[in-house]
Each structure stands twice: as C-alpha cells, then as structure tokens.
CSV table of N, CA and C in Angstrom, one decimal:
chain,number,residue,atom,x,y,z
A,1,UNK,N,-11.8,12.0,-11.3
A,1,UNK,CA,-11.6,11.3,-10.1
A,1,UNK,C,-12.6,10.3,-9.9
A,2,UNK,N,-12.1,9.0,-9.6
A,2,UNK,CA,-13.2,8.2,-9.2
A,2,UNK,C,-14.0,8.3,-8.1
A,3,UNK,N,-14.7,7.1,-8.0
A,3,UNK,CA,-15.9,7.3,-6.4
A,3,UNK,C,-14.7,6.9,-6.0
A,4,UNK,N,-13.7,5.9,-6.2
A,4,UNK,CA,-13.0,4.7,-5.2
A,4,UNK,C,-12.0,5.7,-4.3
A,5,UNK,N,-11.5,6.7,-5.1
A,5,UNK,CA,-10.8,7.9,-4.4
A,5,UNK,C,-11.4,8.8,-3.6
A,6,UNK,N,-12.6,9.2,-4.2
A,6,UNK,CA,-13.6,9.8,-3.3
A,6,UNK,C,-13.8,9.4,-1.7
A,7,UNK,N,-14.4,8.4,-2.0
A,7,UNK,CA,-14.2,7.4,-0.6
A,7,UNK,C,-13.4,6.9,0.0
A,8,UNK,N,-11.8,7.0,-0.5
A,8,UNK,CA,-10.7,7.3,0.2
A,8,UNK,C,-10.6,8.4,1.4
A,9,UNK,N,-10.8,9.7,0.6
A,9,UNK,CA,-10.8,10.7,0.8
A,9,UNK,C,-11.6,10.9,2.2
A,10,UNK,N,-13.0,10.7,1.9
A,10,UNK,CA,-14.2,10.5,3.1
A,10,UNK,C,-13.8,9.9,4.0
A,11,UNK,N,-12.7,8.6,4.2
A,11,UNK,CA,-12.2,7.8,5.4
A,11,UNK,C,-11.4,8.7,6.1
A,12,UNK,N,-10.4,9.6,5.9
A,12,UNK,CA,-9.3,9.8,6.4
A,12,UNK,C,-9.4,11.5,6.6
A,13,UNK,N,-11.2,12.2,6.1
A,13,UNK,CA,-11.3,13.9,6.5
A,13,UNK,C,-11.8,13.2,7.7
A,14,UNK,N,-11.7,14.2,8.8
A,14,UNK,CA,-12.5,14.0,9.8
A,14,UNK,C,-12.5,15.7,10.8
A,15,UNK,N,-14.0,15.7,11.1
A,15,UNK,CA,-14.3,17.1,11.9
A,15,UNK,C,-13.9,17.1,13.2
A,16,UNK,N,-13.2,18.2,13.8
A,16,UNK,CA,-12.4,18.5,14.7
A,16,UNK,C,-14.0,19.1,16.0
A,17,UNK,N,-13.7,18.6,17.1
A,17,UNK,CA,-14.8,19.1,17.7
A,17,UNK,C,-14.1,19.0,19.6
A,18,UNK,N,-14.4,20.2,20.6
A,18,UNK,CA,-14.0,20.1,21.6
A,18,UNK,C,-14.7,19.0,22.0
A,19,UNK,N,-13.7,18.5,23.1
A,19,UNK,CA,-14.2,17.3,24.2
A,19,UNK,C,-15.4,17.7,25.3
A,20,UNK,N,-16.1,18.2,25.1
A,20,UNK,CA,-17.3,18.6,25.7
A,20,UNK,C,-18.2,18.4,25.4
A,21,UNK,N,-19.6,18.4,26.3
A,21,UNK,CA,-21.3,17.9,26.3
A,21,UNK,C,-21.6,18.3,24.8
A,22,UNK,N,-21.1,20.0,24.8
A,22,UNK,CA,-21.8,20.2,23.7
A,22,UNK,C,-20.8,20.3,22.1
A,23,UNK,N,-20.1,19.8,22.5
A,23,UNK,CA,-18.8,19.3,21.3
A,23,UNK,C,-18.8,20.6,20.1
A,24,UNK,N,-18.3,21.9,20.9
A,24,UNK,CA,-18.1,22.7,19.8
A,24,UNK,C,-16.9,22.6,18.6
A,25,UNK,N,-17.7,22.9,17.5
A,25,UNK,CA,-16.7,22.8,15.9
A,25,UNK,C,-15.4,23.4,16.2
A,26,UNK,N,-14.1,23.0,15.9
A,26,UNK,CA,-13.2,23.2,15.7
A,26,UNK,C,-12.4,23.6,14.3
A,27,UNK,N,-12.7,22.7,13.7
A,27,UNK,CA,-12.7,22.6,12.2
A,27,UNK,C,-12.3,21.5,11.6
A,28,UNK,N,-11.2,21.1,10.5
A,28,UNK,CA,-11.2,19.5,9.9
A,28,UNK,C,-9.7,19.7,9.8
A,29,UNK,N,-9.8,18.7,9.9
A,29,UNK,CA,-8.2,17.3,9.5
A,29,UNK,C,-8.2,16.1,8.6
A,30,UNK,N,-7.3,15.8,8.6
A,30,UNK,CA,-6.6,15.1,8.2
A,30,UNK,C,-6.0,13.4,7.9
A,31,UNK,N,-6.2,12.5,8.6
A,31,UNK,CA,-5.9,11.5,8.8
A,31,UNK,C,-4.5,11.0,7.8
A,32,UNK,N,-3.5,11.2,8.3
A,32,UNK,CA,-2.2,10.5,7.6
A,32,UNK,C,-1.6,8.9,8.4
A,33,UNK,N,-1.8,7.8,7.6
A,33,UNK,CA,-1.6,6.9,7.8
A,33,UNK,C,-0.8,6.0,7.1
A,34,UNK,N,0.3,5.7,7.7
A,34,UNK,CA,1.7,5.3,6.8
A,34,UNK,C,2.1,3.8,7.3
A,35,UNK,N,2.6,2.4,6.9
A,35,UNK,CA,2.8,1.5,7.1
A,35,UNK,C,3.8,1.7,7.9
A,36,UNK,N,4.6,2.5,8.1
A,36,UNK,CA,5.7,2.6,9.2
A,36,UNK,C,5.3,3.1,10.3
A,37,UNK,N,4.5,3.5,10.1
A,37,UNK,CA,4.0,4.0,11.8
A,37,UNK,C,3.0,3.1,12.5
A,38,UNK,N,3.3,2.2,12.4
A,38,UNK,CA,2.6,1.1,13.1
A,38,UNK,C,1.7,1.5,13.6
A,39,UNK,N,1.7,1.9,15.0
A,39,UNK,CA,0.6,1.5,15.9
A,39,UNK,C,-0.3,3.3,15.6
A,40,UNK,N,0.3,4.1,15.3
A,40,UNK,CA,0.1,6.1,15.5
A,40,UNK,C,-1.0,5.7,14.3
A,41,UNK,N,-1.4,6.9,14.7
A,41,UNK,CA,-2.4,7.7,13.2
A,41,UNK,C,-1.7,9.3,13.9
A,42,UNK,N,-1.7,9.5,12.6
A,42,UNK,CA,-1.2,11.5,13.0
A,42,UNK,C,-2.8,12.2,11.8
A,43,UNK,N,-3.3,13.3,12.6
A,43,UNK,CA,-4.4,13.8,12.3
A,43,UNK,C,-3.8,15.4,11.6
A,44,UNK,N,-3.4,15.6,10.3
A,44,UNK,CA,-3.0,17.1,10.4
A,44,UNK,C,-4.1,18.1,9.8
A,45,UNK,N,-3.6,19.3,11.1
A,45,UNK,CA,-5.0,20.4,10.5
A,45,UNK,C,-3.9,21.2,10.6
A,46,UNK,N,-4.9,22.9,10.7
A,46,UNK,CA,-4.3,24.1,11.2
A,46,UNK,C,-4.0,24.4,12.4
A,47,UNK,N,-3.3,25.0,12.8
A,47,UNK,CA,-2.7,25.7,14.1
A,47,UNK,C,-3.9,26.7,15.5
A,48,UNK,N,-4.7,27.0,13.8
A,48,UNK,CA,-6.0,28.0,14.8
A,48,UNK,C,-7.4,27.1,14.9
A,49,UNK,N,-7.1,25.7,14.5
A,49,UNK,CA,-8.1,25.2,15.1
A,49,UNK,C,-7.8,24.3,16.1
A,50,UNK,N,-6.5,24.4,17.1
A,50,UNK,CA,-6.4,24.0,18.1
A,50,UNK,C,-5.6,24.7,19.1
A,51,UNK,N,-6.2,25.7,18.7
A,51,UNK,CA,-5.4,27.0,19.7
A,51,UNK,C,-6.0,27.0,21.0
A,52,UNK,N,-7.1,26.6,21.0
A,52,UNK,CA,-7.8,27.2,22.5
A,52,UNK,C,-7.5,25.8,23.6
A,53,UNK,N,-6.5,25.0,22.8
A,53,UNK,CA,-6.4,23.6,23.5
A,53,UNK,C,-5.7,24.3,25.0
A,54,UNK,N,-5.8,23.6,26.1
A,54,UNK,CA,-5.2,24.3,27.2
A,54,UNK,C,-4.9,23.4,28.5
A,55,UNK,N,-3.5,22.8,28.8
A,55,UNK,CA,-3.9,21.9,29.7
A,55,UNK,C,-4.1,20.4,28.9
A,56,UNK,N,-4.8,20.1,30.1
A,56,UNK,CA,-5.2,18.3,29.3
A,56,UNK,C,-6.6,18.6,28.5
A,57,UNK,N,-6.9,19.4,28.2
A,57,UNK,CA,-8.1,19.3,27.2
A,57,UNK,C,-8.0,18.0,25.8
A,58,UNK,N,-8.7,17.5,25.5
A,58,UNK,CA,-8.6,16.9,24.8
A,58,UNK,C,-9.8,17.1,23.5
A,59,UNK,N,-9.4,16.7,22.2
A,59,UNK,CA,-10.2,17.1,20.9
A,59,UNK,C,-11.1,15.5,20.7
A,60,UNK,N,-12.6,15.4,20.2
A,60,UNK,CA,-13.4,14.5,19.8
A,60,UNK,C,-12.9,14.6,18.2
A,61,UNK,N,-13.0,13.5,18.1
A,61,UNK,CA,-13.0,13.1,16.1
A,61,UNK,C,-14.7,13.0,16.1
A,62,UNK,N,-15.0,13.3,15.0
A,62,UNK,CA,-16.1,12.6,14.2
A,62,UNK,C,-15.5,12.4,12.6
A,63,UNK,N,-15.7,11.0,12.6
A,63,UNK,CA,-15.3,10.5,11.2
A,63,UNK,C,-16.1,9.3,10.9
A,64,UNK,N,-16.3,8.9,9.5
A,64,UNK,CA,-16.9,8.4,9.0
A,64,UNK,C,-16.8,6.5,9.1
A,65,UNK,N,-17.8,6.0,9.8
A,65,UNK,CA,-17.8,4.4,10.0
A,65,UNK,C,-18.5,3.8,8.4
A,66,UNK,N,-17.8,3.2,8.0
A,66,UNK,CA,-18.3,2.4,6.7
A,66,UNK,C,-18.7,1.7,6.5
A,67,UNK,N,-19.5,1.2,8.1
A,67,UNK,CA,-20.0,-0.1,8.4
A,67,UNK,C,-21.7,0.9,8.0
A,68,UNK,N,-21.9,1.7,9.0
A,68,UNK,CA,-23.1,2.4,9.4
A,68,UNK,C,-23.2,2.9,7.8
A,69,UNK,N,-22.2,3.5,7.6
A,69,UNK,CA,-22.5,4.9,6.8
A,69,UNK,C,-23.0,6.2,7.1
A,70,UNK,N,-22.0,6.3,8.5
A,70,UNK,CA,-22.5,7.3,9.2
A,70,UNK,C,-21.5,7.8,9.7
A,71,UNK,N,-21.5,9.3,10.7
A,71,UNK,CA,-20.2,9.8,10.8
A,71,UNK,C,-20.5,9.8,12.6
A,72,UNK,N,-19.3,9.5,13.2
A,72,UNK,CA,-19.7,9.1,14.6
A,72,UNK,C,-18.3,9.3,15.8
A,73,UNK,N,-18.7,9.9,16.9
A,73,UNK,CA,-17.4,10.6,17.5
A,73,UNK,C,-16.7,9.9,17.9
A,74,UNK,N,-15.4,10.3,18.3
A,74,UNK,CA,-14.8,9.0,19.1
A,74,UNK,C,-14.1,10.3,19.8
A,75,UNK,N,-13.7,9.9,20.8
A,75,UNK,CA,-12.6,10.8,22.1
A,75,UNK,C,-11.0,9.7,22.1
A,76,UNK,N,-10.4,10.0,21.1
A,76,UNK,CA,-9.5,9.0,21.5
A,76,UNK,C,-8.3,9.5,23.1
A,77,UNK,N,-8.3,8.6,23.9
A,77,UNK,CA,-7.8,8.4,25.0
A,77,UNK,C,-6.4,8.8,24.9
A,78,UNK,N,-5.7,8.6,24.4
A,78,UNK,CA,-4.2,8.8,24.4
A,78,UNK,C,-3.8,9.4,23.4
A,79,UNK,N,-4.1,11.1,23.4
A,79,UNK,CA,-3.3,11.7,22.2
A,79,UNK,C,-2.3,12.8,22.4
A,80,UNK,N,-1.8,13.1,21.5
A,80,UNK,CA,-0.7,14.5,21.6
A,80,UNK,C,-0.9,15.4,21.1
A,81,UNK,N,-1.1,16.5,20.9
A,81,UNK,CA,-0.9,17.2,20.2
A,81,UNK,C,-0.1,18.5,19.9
A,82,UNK,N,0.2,18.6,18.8
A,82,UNK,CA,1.6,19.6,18.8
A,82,UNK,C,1.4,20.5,17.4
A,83,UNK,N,1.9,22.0,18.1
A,83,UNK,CA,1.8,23.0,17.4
A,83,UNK,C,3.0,23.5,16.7
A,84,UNK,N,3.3,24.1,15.4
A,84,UNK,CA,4.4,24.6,14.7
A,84,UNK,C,4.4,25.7,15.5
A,85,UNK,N,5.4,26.4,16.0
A,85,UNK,CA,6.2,27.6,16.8
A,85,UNK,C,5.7,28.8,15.9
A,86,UNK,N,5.5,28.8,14.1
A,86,UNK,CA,5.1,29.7,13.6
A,86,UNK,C,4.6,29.7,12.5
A,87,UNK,N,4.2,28.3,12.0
A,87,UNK,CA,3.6,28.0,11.1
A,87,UNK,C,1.9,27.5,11.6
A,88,UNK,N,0.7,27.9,10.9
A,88,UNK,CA,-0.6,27.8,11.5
A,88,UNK,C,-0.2,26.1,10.7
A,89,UNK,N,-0.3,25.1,11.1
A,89,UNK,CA,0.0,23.7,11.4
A,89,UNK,C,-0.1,22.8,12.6
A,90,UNK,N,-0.5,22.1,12.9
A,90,UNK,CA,-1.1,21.6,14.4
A,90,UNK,C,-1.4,20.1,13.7
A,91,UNK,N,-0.4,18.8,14.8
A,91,UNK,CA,-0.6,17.4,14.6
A,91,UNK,C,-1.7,17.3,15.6
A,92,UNK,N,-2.5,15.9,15.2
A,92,UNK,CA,-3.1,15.1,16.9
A,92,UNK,C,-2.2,13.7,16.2
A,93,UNK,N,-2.1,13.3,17.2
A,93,UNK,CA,-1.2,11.9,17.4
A,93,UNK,C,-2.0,10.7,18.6
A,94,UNK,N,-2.5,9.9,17.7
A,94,UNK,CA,-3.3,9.0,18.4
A,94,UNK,C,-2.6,7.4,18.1
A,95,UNK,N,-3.5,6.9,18.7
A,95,UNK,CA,-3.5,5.2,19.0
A,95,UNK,C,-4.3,4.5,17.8
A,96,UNK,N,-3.4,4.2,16.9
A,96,UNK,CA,-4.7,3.7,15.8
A,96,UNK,C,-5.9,2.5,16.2
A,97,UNK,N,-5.3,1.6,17.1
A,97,UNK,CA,-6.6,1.0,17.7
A,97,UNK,C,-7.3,1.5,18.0
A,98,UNK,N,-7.8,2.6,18.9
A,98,UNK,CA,-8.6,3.6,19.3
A,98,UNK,C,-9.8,3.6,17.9
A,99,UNK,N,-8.7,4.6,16.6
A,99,UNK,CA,-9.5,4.8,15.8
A,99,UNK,C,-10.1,3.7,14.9
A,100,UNK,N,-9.5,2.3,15.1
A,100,UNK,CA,-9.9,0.5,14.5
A,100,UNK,C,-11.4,0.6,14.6
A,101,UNK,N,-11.9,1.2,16.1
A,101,UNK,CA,-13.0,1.3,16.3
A,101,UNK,C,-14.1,1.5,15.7
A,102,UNK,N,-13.7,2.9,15.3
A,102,UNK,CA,-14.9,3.3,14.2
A,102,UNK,C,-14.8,2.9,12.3
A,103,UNK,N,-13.3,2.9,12.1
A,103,UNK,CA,-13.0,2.3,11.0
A,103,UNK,C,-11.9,1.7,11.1
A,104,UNK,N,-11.5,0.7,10.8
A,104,UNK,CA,-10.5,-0.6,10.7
A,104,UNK,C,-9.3,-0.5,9.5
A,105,UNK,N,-9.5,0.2,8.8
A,105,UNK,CA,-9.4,0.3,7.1
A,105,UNK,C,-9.4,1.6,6.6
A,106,UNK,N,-8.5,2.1,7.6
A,106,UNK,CA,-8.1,3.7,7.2
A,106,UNK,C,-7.0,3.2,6.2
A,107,UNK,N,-7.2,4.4,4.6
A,107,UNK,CA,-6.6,4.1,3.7
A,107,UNK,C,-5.1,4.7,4.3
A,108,UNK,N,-4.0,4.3,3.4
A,108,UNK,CA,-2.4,4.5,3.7
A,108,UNK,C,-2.9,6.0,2.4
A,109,UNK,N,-1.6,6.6,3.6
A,109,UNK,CA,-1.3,7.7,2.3
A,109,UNK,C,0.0,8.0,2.4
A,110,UNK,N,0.6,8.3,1.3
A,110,UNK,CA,2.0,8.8,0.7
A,110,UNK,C,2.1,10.3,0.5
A,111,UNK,N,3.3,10.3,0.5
A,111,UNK,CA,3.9,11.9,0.9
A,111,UNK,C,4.7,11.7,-0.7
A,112,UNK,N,4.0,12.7,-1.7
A,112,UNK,CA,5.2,13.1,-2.5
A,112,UNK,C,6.3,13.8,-2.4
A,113,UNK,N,7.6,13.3,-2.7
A,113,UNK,CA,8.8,13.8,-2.4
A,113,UNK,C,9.6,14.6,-3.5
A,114,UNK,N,8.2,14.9,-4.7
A,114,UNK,CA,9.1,15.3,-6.0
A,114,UNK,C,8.1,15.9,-6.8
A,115,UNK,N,8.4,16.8,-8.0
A,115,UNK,CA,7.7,17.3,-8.0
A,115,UNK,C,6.7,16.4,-9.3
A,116,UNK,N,5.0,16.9,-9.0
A,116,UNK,CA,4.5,16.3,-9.9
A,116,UNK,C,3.7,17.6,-10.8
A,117,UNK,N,3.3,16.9,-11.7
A,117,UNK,CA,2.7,17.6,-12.7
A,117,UNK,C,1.4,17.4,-13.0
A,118,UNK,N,0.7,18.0,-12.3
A,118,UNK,CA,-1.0,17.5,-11.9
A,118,UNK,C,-1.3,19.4,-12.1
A,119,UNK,N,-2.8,19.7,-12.7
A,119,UNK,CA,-3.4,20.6,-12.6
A,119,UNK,C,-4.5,20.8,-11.7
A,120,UNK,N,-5.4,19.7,-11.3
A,120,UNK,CA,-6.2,19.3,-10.7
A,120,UNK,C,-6.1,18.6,-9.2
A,121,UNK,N,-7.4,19.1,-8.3
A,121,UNK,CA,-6.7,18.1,-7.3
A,121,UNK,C,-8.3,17.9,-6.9
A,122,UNK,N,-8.5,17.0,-5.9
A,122,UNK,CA,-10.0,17.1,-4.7
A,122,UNK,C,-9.5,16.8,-3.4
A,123,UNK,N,-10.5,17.1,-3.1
A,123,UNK,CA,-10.3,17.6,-1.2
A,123,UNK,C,-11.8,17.3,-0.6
A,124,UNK,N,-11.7,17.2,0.2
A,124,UNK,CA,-12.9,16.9,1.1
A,124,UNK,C,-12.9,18.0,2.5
A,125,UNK,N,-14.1,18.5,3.4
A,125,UNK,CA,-13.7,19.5,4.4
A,125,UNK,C,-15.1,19.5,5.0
A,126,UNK,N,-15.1,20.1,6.3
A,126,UNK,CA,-16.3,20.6,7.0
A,126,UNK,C,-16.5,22.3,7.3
A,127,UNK,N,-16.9,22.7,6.2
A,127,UNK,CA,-16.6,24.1,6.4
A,127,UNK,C,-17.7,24.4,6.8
A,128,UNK,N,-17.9,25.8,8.1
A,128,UNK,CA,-18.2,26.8,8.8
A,128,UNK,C,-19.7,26.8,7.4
A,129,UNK,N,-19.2,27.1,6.3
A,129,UNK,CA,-20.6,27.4,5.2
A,129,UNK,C,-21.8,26.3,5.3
A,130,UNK,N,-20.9,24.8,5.3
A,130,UNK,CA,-21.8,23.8,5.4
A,130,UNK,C,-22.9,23.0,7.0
A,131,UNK,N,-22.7,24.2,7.7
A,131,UNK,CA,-23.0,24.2,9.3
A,131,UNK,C,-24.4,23.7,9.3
A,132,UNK,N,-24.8,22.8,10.0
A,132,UNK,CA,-26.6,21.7,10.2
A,132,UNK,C,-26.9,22.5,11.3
A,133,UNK,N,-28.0,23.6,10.7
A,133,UNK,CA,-28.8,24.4,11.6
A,133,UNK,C,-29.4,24.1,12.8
A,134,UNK,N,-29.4,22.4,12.2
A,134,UNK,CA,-30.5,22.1,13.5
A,134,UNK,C,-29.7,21.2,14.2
A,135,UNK,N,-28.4,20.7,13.8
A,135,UNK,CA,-27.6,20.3,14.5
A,135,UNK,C,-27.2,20.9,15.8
A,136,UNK,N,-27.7,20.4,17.2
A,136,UNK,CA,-27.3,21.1,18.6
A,136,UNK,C,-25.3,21.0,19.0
A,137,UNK,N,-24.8,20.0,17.9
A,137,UNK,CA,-23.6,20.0,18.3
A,137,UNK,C,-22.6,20.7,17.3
A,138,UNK,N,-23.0,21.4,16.2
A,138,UNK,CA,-22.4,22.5,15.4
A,138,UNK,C,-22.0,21.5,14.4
A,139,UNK,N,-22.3,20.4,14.2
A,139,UNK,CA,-21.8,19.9,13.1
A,139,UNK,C,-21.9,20.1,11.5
A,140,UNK,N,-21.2,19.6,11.1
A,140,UNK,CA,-21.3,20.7,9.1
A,140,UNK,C,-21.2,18.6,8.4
A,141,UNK,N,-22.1,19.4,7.1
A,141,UNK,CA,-21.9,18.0,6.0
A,141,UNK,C,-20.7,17.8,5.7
A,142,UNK,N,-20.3,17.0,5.0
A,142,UNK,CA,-18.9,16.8,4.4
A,142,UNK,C,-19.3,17.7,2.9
A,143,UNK,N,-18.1,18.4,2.6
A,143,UNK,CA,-18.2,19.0,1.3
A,143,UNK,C,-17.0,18.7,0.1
A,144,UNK,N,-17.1,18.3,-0.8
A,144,UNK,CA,-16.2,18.3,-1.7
A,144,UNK,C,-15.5,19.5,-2.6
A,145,UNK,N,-14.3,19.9,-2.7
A,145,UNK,CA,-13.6,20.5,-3.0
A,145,UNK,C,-13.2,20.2,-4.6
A,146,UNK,N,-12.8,20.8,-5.3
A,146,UNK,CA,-12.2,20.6,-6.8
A,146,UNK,C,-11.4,21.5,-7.0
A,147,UNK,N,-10.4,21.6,-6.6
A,147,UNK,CA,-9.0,22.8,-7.2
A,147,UNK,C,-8.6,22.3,-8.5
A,148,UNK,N,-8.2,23.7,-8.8
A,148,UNK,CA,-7.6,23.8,-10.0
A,148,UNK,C,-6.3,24.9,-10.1
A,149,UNK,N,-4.8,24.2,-10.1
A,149,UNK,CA,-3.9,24.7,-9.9
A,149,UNK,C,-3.4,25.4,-11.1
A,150,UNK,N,-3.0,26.6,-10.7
A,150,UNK,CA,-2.4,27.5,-11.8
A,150,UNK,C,-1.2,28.1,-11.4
A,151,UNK,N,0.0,27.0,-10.9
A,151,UNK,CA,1.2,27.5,-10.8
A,151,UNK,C,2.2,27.6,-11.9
A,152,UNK,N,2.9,28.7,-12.0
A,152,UNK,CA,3.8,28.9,-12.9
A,152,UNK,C,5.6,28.7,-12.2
A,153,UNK,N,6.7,27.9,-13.1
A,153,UNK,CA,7.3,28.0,-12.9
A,153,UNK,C,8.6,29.6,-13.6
A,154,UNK,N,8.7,29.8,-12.0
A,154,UNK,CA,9.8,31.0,-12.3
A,154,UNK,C,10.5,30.8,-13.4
A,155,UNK,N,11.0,31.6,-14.1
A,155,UNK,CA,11.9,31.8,-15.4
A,155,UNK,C,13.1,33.0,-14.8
A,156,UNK,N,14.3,32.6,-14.8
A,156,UNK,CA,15.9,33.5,-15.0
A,156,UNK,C,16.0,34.1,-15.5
C-alpha cells in the first residue's frame, strides 16, 4: 500500500465524540463521499457507538486538517443520523460545506459492486487501546490496521 492511499485513508477516518464540554469518545467512522451526492457527506460507523444519541443531541467529528496536520473538531450543524432497525450500522448525514472547513479535499470513494479478489486490505481506526492518557477529552492516536483475508469459497 502506498503513503498516497494511506493518506487517503487518514482524510476520510474520523473520531466520533459527544457534543459536549468534555467531548466523550464515541468511537470511529467513516467518511463516504461520492460525486453524486453533491452537497451530503454520509459518515458510516456502528450502531453502538451512537446508541446513547437521544433527542437533538448532536455528535462532534474530529478529523484530520491537511493544512495544520492536525486533527481538529468540528460540530457540524445540520446532521441526521440514522440507525439500522437490527443491524449494529448507524449513518451521520452532514453538509459537506460544513466539513470544506476543516478539509476541502475529502477523497471520493467507490462502492464495489462485484466481487474482487484481494487478500489484503488496510484500515485506519481510533481504538479504545490507543486512548492519550493525558488527553482530558478521551481522545486516541490514529492506528493503522493491516488485514489479511482468508475467505474460502463454498464448494457443492
């Protein structure tokens, strides 16, 4: 995998954090960003990291500015969000101007529709393990992932 993909990747993970003083961790998402959807950014995570949403509560992003090189919150103002009935899956649905703010140059991404033949994959995440002790707002480094897929196709 290149850095160029790497740093794809780094634009579009972003840490999930309540809208509050003390902006407790939530967990990470996703940033899917598609030429057809004009004006939206859709943010996809899990289901149980936006369970405790209630009412108009609203979720803070922190994601990465490319200008700074730094990772920096935003509250976007006008969002949605929506939970699968029974799948742990949960959208946020924002205003991508909002998010223009911190980066302008959120990479597009594509939805494979078929099946590919890859063993390998990487991933980016803020996991609970990577938690900044001295961080007062619960925030975690960005961590890199490296799977390695070992699916087998069924046989008749």
């Amino acid at each position: 995998m290149i850095s160029k993909n790497l740093d794809k990747i780094t634009a579009i993970t972003v840490e999930l954090h309540k809208d509050t003083s003390h902006k407790e961790k939530l967990g990470t998402g996703v940033i899917y960003s598609d030429k057809r959807m004009l004006d939206k950014i859709y943010i996809l995570t899990a289901k149980h990291c936006l369970s405790w949403m209630i009412g108009d509560e609203r979720i803070s992003l922190r994601m990465f500015n490319p200008i700074s090189a730094r990772y920096e919150y935003i509250t976007p103002s006008n969002q949605k969000i929506l939970l699968h009935q029974y799948d742990d899956a949960g959208i946020i649905i924002c205003d991508k101007r909002e998010l223009d703010t911190i980066n302008s140059n959120i990479p597009l991404i594509y939805i494979l529709d078929r099946f590919s033949d890859f063993e390998n994959a990487v991933t980016k995440g803020f996991p609970i393990a990577n938690l900044d002790q001295t961080s007062e707002r619960g925030e975690s480094t960005l961590a890199t992932l490296n799977l390695k897929y070992l699916q087998e196709t069924p046989v008749e």
